[in-house]
């Protein structure tokens, strides 16, 4: 009554060996072994290479960025620079595996239970008659997650207006200014000036988020220059795997 082996055409293929996601893997080291009927295994070649290759690149780049950010968390801001919507979702997932603390991609957050963090856009500010009004409106809209983007026009003036809104929030005792975001200019110089202004106003708990084509090299340079940055928003350089846009991943 011993069960006879199934014919080759009726067998299913599967992975007999697979490295766990997030594991450190060296060059020429196998990631996955697939066993089964030849035709089925060949059908899996292209999807496995595109899934594993792209996401391994993103996770590797994200990890390099996170290891460089010895001060503060790295937030993945790469959806707008990703290879389409579907590529953006898988990119956000891979960046989180690589070490990013959160993503600005709300769909990825919903699908994969990734923490979601971000700020308002420049277009939000430009949709109001003036910057101060835009900041006040955002503080009312998101009182518990208020990070103000201060570089739409003049960054130093933007910092001053953010301080005013932060003091208004503190006076109302309903919530506190979570922080400000710098997205252009000399981030080291601007962050030092912003920290002084925030501390002088008593907003010592407000964080400074920096973005603008950051990667591990720029982050290392900014830290060495004494930048007062608490969180790093990294988008293009992670999403586009800027150093190496393709991984030499093979299926044999």
XYZ file of N, CA, C and O in Angstrom, residues 119-125 131-132 134-135 138 146-166 177 179-187 190-191 193-195 197-198 206-211:
224
model
N 5.949 64.542 6.481
C 5.597 65.935 6.729
C 4.635 66.401 5.644
O 4.312 65.647 4.734
N 4.204 67.642 5.747
C 3.417 68.207 4.644
C 4.354 68.572 3.501
O 5.583 68.533 3.628
N 3.796 68.943 2.368
C 4.578 69.234 1.168
C 4.775 70.740 0.977
O 4.144 71.563 1.641
N 5.655 71.070 0.025
C 5.803 72.473 -0.355
C 4.505 73.008 -0.957
O 4.160 74.179 -0.767
N 3.805 72.152 -1.690
C 2.559 72.602 -2.319
C 1.505 72.966 -1.281
O 0.627 73.799 -1.541
N 1.574 72.333 -0.096
C 0.654 72.716 0.995
C 0.888 74.185 1.360
O -0.058 74.969 1.454
N 2.137 74.555 1.541
C 2.469 75.930 1.911
C 2.036 76.891 0.814
O 1.451 77.952 1.074
N 3.057 81.776 4.359
C 3.640 80.616 5.024
C 3.122 80.437 6.451
O 2.827 79.312 6.889
N 3.000 81.520 7.174
C 2.538 81.439 8.561
C 1.140 80.845 8.638
O 0.837 80.027 9.530
N -0.201 78.817 6.492
C -0.091 77.399 6.150
C 0.360 76.580 7.358
O -0.166 75.493 7.624
N 1.332 77.105 8.093
C 1.834 76.398 9.277
C 0.743 76.281 10.345
O 0.563 75.223 10.962
N -1.790 73.674 9.338
C -1.304 72.305 9.476
C -1.249 71.894 10.941
O -1.557 70.745 11.285
N 2.897 67.254 14.113
C 3.165 68.504 13.423
C 4.669 68.709 13.213
O 5.397 69.120 14.118
N 5.121 68.399 12.012
C 6.481 68.710 11.581
C 6.346 69.681 10.418
O 5.742 69.358 9.401
N 6.905 70.872 10.557
C 6.710 71.937 9.574
C 7.898 72.022 8.619
O 9.055 72.118 9.041
N 7.593 71.973 7.325
C 8.593 72.088 6.263
C 8.880 73.570 6.041
O 8.007 74.315 5.587
N 10.099 74.007 6.350
C 10.356 75.446 6.489
C 11.104 76.086 5.322
O 11.439 77.280 5.387
N 11.359 75.347 4.232
C 12.216 75.912 3.181
C 11.495 76.236 1.874
O 12.146 76.389 0.838
N 10.193 76.377 1.902
C 9.478 76.674 0.659
C 9.932 78.003 0.068
O 10.108 78.131 -1.159
N 10.147 78.992 0.920
C 10.598 80.310 0.465
C 11.980 80.610 1.065
O 12.980 80.108 0.566
N 12.042 81.382 2.099
C 13.295 81.672 2.797
C 13.374 80.794 4.044
O 12.513 80.874 4.920
N 14.408 79.973 4.137
C 14.464 78.981 5.215
C 14.565 79.626 6.592
O 13.888 79.189 7.538
N 15.371 80.653 6.734
C 15.520 81.282 8.051
C 14.201 81.911 8.505
O 13.821 81.801 9.673
N 13.506 82.545 7.572
C 12.196 83.090 7.925
C 11.211 81.963 8.230
O 10.361 82.094 9.117
N 11.328 80.871 7.493
C 10.463 79.725 7.756
C 10.676 79.157 9.142
O 9.718 78.770 9.832
N 11.921 79.102 9.573
C 12.216 78.626 10.933
C 11.569 79.539 11.957
O 10.952 79.079 12.930
N 11.686 80.859 11.762
C 11.090 81.819 12.708
C 9.575 81.640 12.784
O 8.987 81.680 13.882
N 8.933 81.439 11.645
C 7.478 81.264 11.632
C 7.085 79.938 12.289
O 6.054 79.854 12.966
N 7.906 78.919 12.102
C 7.630 77.640 12.760
C 7.751 77.776 14.274
O 6.958 77.182 15.031
N 8.720 78.559 14.725
C 8.875 78.809 16.163
C 7.635 79.510 16.710
O 7.119 79.158 17.786
N 7.122 80.480 15.971
C 5.914 81.189 16.412
C 4.732 80.228 16.551
O 3.984 80.286 17.538
N 4.568 79.345 15.579
C 3.480 78.374 15.643
C 3.703 77.405 16.806
O 2.765 77.037 17.521
N 4.954 77.008 17.014
C 5.261 76.121 18.133
C 4.917 76.743 19.468
O 4.392 76.067 20.369
N 4.798 71.248 19.134
C 5.434 71.159 17.825
C 6.389 69.966 17.844
O 7.323 69.920 18.645
N 8.378 69.033 15.336
C 9.668 69.386 14.763
C 9.535 70.205 13.501
O 8.452 70.620 13.095
N 10.681 70.438 12.847
C 10.735 71.116 11.564
C 11.522 70.244 10.589
O 12.267 69.348 10.993
N 11.352 70.531 9.307
C 12.090 69.782 8.285
C 12.833 70.740 7.370
O 12.266 71.713 6.883
N 14.111 70.436 7.154
C 14.957 71.176 6.226
C 15.137 70.335 4.971
O 15.525 69.172 5.056
N 14.889 70.934 3.788
C 14.909 70.140 2.555
C 15.790 70.759 1.466
O 15.754 70.311 0.324
N 16.596 71.750 1.817
C 17.488 72.364 0.827
C 18.508 73.235 1.551
O 18.372 73.506 2.748
N 19.522 73.652 0.795
C 20.533 74.531 1.362
C 21.613 73.781 2.116
O 21.735 72.558 2.037
N 22.415 74.536 2.878
C 23.472 73.955 3.696
C 22.835 73.380 4.956
O 22.547 74.104 5.914
N 22.587 72.077 4.942
C 21.830 71.458 6.025
C 22.540 71.536 7.370
O 21.887 71.615 8.421
N 22.146 75.310 8.496
C 20.744 75.593 8.802
C 20.268 74.852 10.045
O 19.504 75.397 10.851
N 20.701 73.615 10.229
C 20.258 72.842 11.401
C 20.815 73.435 12.684
O 20.126 73.459 13.720
N 21.574 76.621 13.176
C 20.811 77.849 13.426
C 19.410 77.533 13.939
O 18.906 78.185 14.866
N 18.781 76.521 13.356
C 17.425 76.147 13.769
C 17.411 75.644 15.214
O 16.509 75.985 15.989
N 18.406 74.849 15.569
C 18.463 74.322 16.939
C 18.579 75.452 17.956
O 17.939 75.426 19.011
N 17.532 78.562 17.576
C 16.263 79.298 17.635
C 15.202 78.511 18.413
O 14.452 79.079 19.224
N 15.112 77.214 18.171
C 14.130 76.386 18.865
C 14.419 76.339 20.370
O 13.500 76.476 21.192
N 11.478 69.842 20.226
C 11.205 69.807 18.785
C 12.395 69.215 18.039
O 13.547 69.573 18.286
N 12.106 68.295 17.142
C 13.153 67.601 16.391
C 13.433 68.322 15.069
O 12.594 69.039 14.536
N 14.621 68.070 14.526
C 14.991 68.605 13.220
C 15.167 67.437 12.266
O 16.005 66.557 12.480
N 14.347 67.435 11.215
C 14.409 66.406 10.171
C 15.094 67.018 8.959
O 14.799 68.153 8.587
N 16.004 66.271 8.342
C 16.693 66.766 7.147
C 16.464 65.813 5.991
O 16.409 64.596 6.157
N 16.335 66.391 4.798
C 16.227 65.604 3.573
C 16.948 66.386 2.481
O 17.612 67.363 2.763
